[in-house]
Short mmCIF file of C-alpha atoms in Angstrom, two decimals:
data_model
loop_
_atom_site.label_atom_id
_atom_site.label_comp_id
_atom_site.label_asym_id
_atom_site.label_seq_id
_atom_site.Cartn_x
_atom_site.Cartn_y
_atom_site.Cartn_z
CA MET A 21 -8.73 -10.91 6.92
CA GLY A 22 -6.62 -13.04 9.25
CA GLU A 23 -3.49 -13.17 7.11
CA GLU A 24 -0.75 -10.60 6.77
CA LEU A 25 -1.40 -8.23 3.88
CA CYS A 26 1.04 -6.55 1.53
CA PRO A 27 0.00 -2.89 1.12
CA SER A 28 1.65 -2.61 -2.29
CA ALA A 29 -0.09 -5.28 -4.33
CA PRO A 30 -1.16 -5.37 -7.98
CA CYS A 31 -4.63 -4.52 -9.21
CA GLU A 32 -6.28 -7.89 -9.62
CA PRO A 33 -9.61 -9.46 -8.68
CA GLY A 34 -9.75 -10.24 -4.97
CA ALA A 35 -7.28 -7.51 -3.97
CA ILE A 36 -8.32 -4.87 -1.45
CA LEU A 37 -8.59 -1.26 -2.54
CA LEU A 38 -6.34 0.45 -0.01
CA GLY A 39 -6.38 4.01 -1.30
CA VAL A 40 -6.49 6.54 -4.09
CA VAL A 41 -3.49 8.64 -5.11
CA ARG A 42 -4.46 12.28 -4.72
CA ARG A 43 -3.21 15.23 -6.78
CA ASP A 44 -0.57 15.97 -4.14
CA ARG A 45 0.89 12.48 -4.88
CA ARG A 46 -0.13 11.12 -1.46
CA VAL A 47 -2.39 8.16 -0.89
CA GLY A 48 -5.80 8.94 0.54
CA TYR A 49 -6.96 5.77 2.27
CA VAL A 50 -10.45 4.32 1.88
CA SER A 51 -12.41 4.15 5.14
CA SER A 52 -13.07 0.41 5.08
CA PRO A 53 -11.61 -2.50 3.10
CA VAL A 54 -13.19 -3.02 -0.31
CA ARG A 55 -12.44 -6.18 -2.27
CA ILE A 56 -12.22 -5.44 -5.96
CA ASP A 57 -13.70 -7.63 -8.67
CA GLU A 58 -13.10 -8.23 -12.38
CA ASP A 59 -15.43 -5.38 -13.37
CA PHE A 60 -13.50 -2.87 -11.24
CA VAL A 61 -10.18 -4.09 -12.64
CA ALA A 62 -11.44 -3.82 -16.24
CA ARG A 63 -12.82 -0.30 -15.67
CA VAL A 64 -9.68 1.15 -14.08
CA GLU A 65 -7.32 -0.61 -16.48
CA ALA A 66 -9.27 0.85 -19.43
CA GLU A 67 -8.47 4.32 -18.06
CA GLY A 68 -4.74 3.47 -17.85
CA ASP A 69 -1.99 4.07 -15.27
CA VAL A 70 -3.72 2.08 -12.53
CA ALA A 71 -0.63 1.99 -10.28
CA LYS A 72 -0.31 5.78 -10.48
CA ARG A 73 -3.91 6.25 -9.31
CA PHE A 74 -4.58 3.52 -6.74
CA ARG A 75 -2.94 1.36 -4.05
CA PHE A 76 -4.05 -2.18 -3.36
CA ALA A 77 -3.39 -4.82 -0.72
CA SER A 78 -3.41 -8.59 -0.95
CA PRO A 79 -1.91 -11.49 1.02
CA CYS A 80 1.83 -11.21 1.60
CA PHE A 81 3.66 -13.93 -0.36
CA GLU A 82 6.66 -13.83 1.98
CA SER A 83 9.42 -16.07 0.54
CA HIS A 84 7.62 -16.20 -2.84
CA CYS A 85 8.10 -12.43 -3.31
CA VAL A 86 11.22 -10.83 -4.82
CA HIS A 87 11.28 -8.31 -1.94
CA TRP A 88 11.52 -10.99 0.78
CA HIS A 89 15.01 -11.56 2.20
CA ASP A 90 16.21 -13.06 5.47
CA GLY A 91 12.66 -13.42 6.78
CA ARG A 92 11.74 -9.77 6.18
CA CYS A 93 10.06 -7.56 3.61
CA GLU A 94 12.74 -5.23 2.24
CA VAL A 95 10.12 -2.75 1.05
CA SER A 96 8.81 -2.39 4.59
CA ASP A 97 12.31 -1.72 5.87
CA ALA A 98 12.95 0.85 3.14
CA VAL A 99 9.66 2.66 3.78
CA ALA A 100 10.31 2.74 7.53
CA ALA A 101 13.85 4.04 7.02
CA HIS A 102 12.59 7.14 5.18
CA PRO A 103 9.91 8.70 7.36
CA GLU A 104 7.81 11.47 5.93
CA PRO A 105 9.55 14.70 6.94
CA ASP A 106 6.31 16.49 7.90
CA ARG A 107 5.33 13.92 10.52
CA GLY A 108 6.67 13.75 14.05
CA ALA A 109 6.97 10.54 16.04
CA ASP A 110 3.97 11.46 18.21
CA GLU A 111 1.68 12.51 15.35
CA VAL A 112 -1.45 10.43 14.84
CA LEU A 113 -1.00 7.80 12.15
CA PRO A 114 -3.09 8.06 8.98
CA HIS A 115 -6.29 6.03 8.99
CA CYS A 116 -5.72 2.63 7.39
CA SER A 117 -8.28 -0.11 6.87
CA ILE A 118 -5.69 -2.92 6.90
CA ARG A 119 -3.27 -1.86 9.68
CA PRO A 120 -4.13 -4.79 12.02
CA HIS A 121 -3.06 -7.19 9.23
CA CYS A 122 -0.48 -5.09 7.40
CA ARG A 123 2.93 -6.69 6.84
CA TRP A 124 4.68 -3.31 6.90
CA HIS A 125 3.08 -2.28 10.20
CA ARG A 126 3.69 -5.64 11.87
CA GLN A 127 7.31 -5.64 10.75
CA SER A 128 8.31 -1.97 11.03
CA GLY A 129 5.62 -0.44 13.21
CA SER A 130 4.48 3.16 13.02
CA ALA A 131 7.61 4.26 11.12
CA ALA A 132 6.28 2.45 8.04
CA CYS A 133 2.80 3.91 8.55
CA ARG A 134 4.12 7.45 8.62
CA SER A 135 5.70 7.10 5.17
CA CYS A 136 3.12 4.78 3.64
CA PRO A 137 0.97 7.63 2.17
CA LEU A 138 3.97 8.59 0.02
CA VAL A 139 4.38 5.13 -1.53
CA ILE A 140 3.09 4.97 -5.08
CA THR A 141 3.60 1.68 -6.86
CA ASP A 142 4.51 3.43 -10.11
CA PRO A 143 6.03 6.80 -9.22
CA GLU A 144 6.98 7.68 -12.80
CA GLN A 145 5.82 11.20 -13.61
CA GLU A 146 3.31 11.66 -16.41
#
């Protein structure tokens, strides 16, 4: 993993399973990066609402992404601008298997990491 990774990618073969959305609507991160395959995608899609249950990472597309403007990821900026209220600036960041390569962390630093567990790709309530 030498490239920058987007921590809000679709569920598709080759993506990295970043975390599982818990009942409290926060992402619980997996301990080490796991590349998903076609079988995993088929299984979780058959159960429905994949984006409400999981978070994935894949290479950042930069200028080929709708969220890329003026050389920056707008999602990263938005996440960093709304820090999780329960976390102080000196609190330990949540464990993340992709942080060394994460676009959001490289661009916005620990502010993005503090709010990242609250980001659900499809936040629509059931």
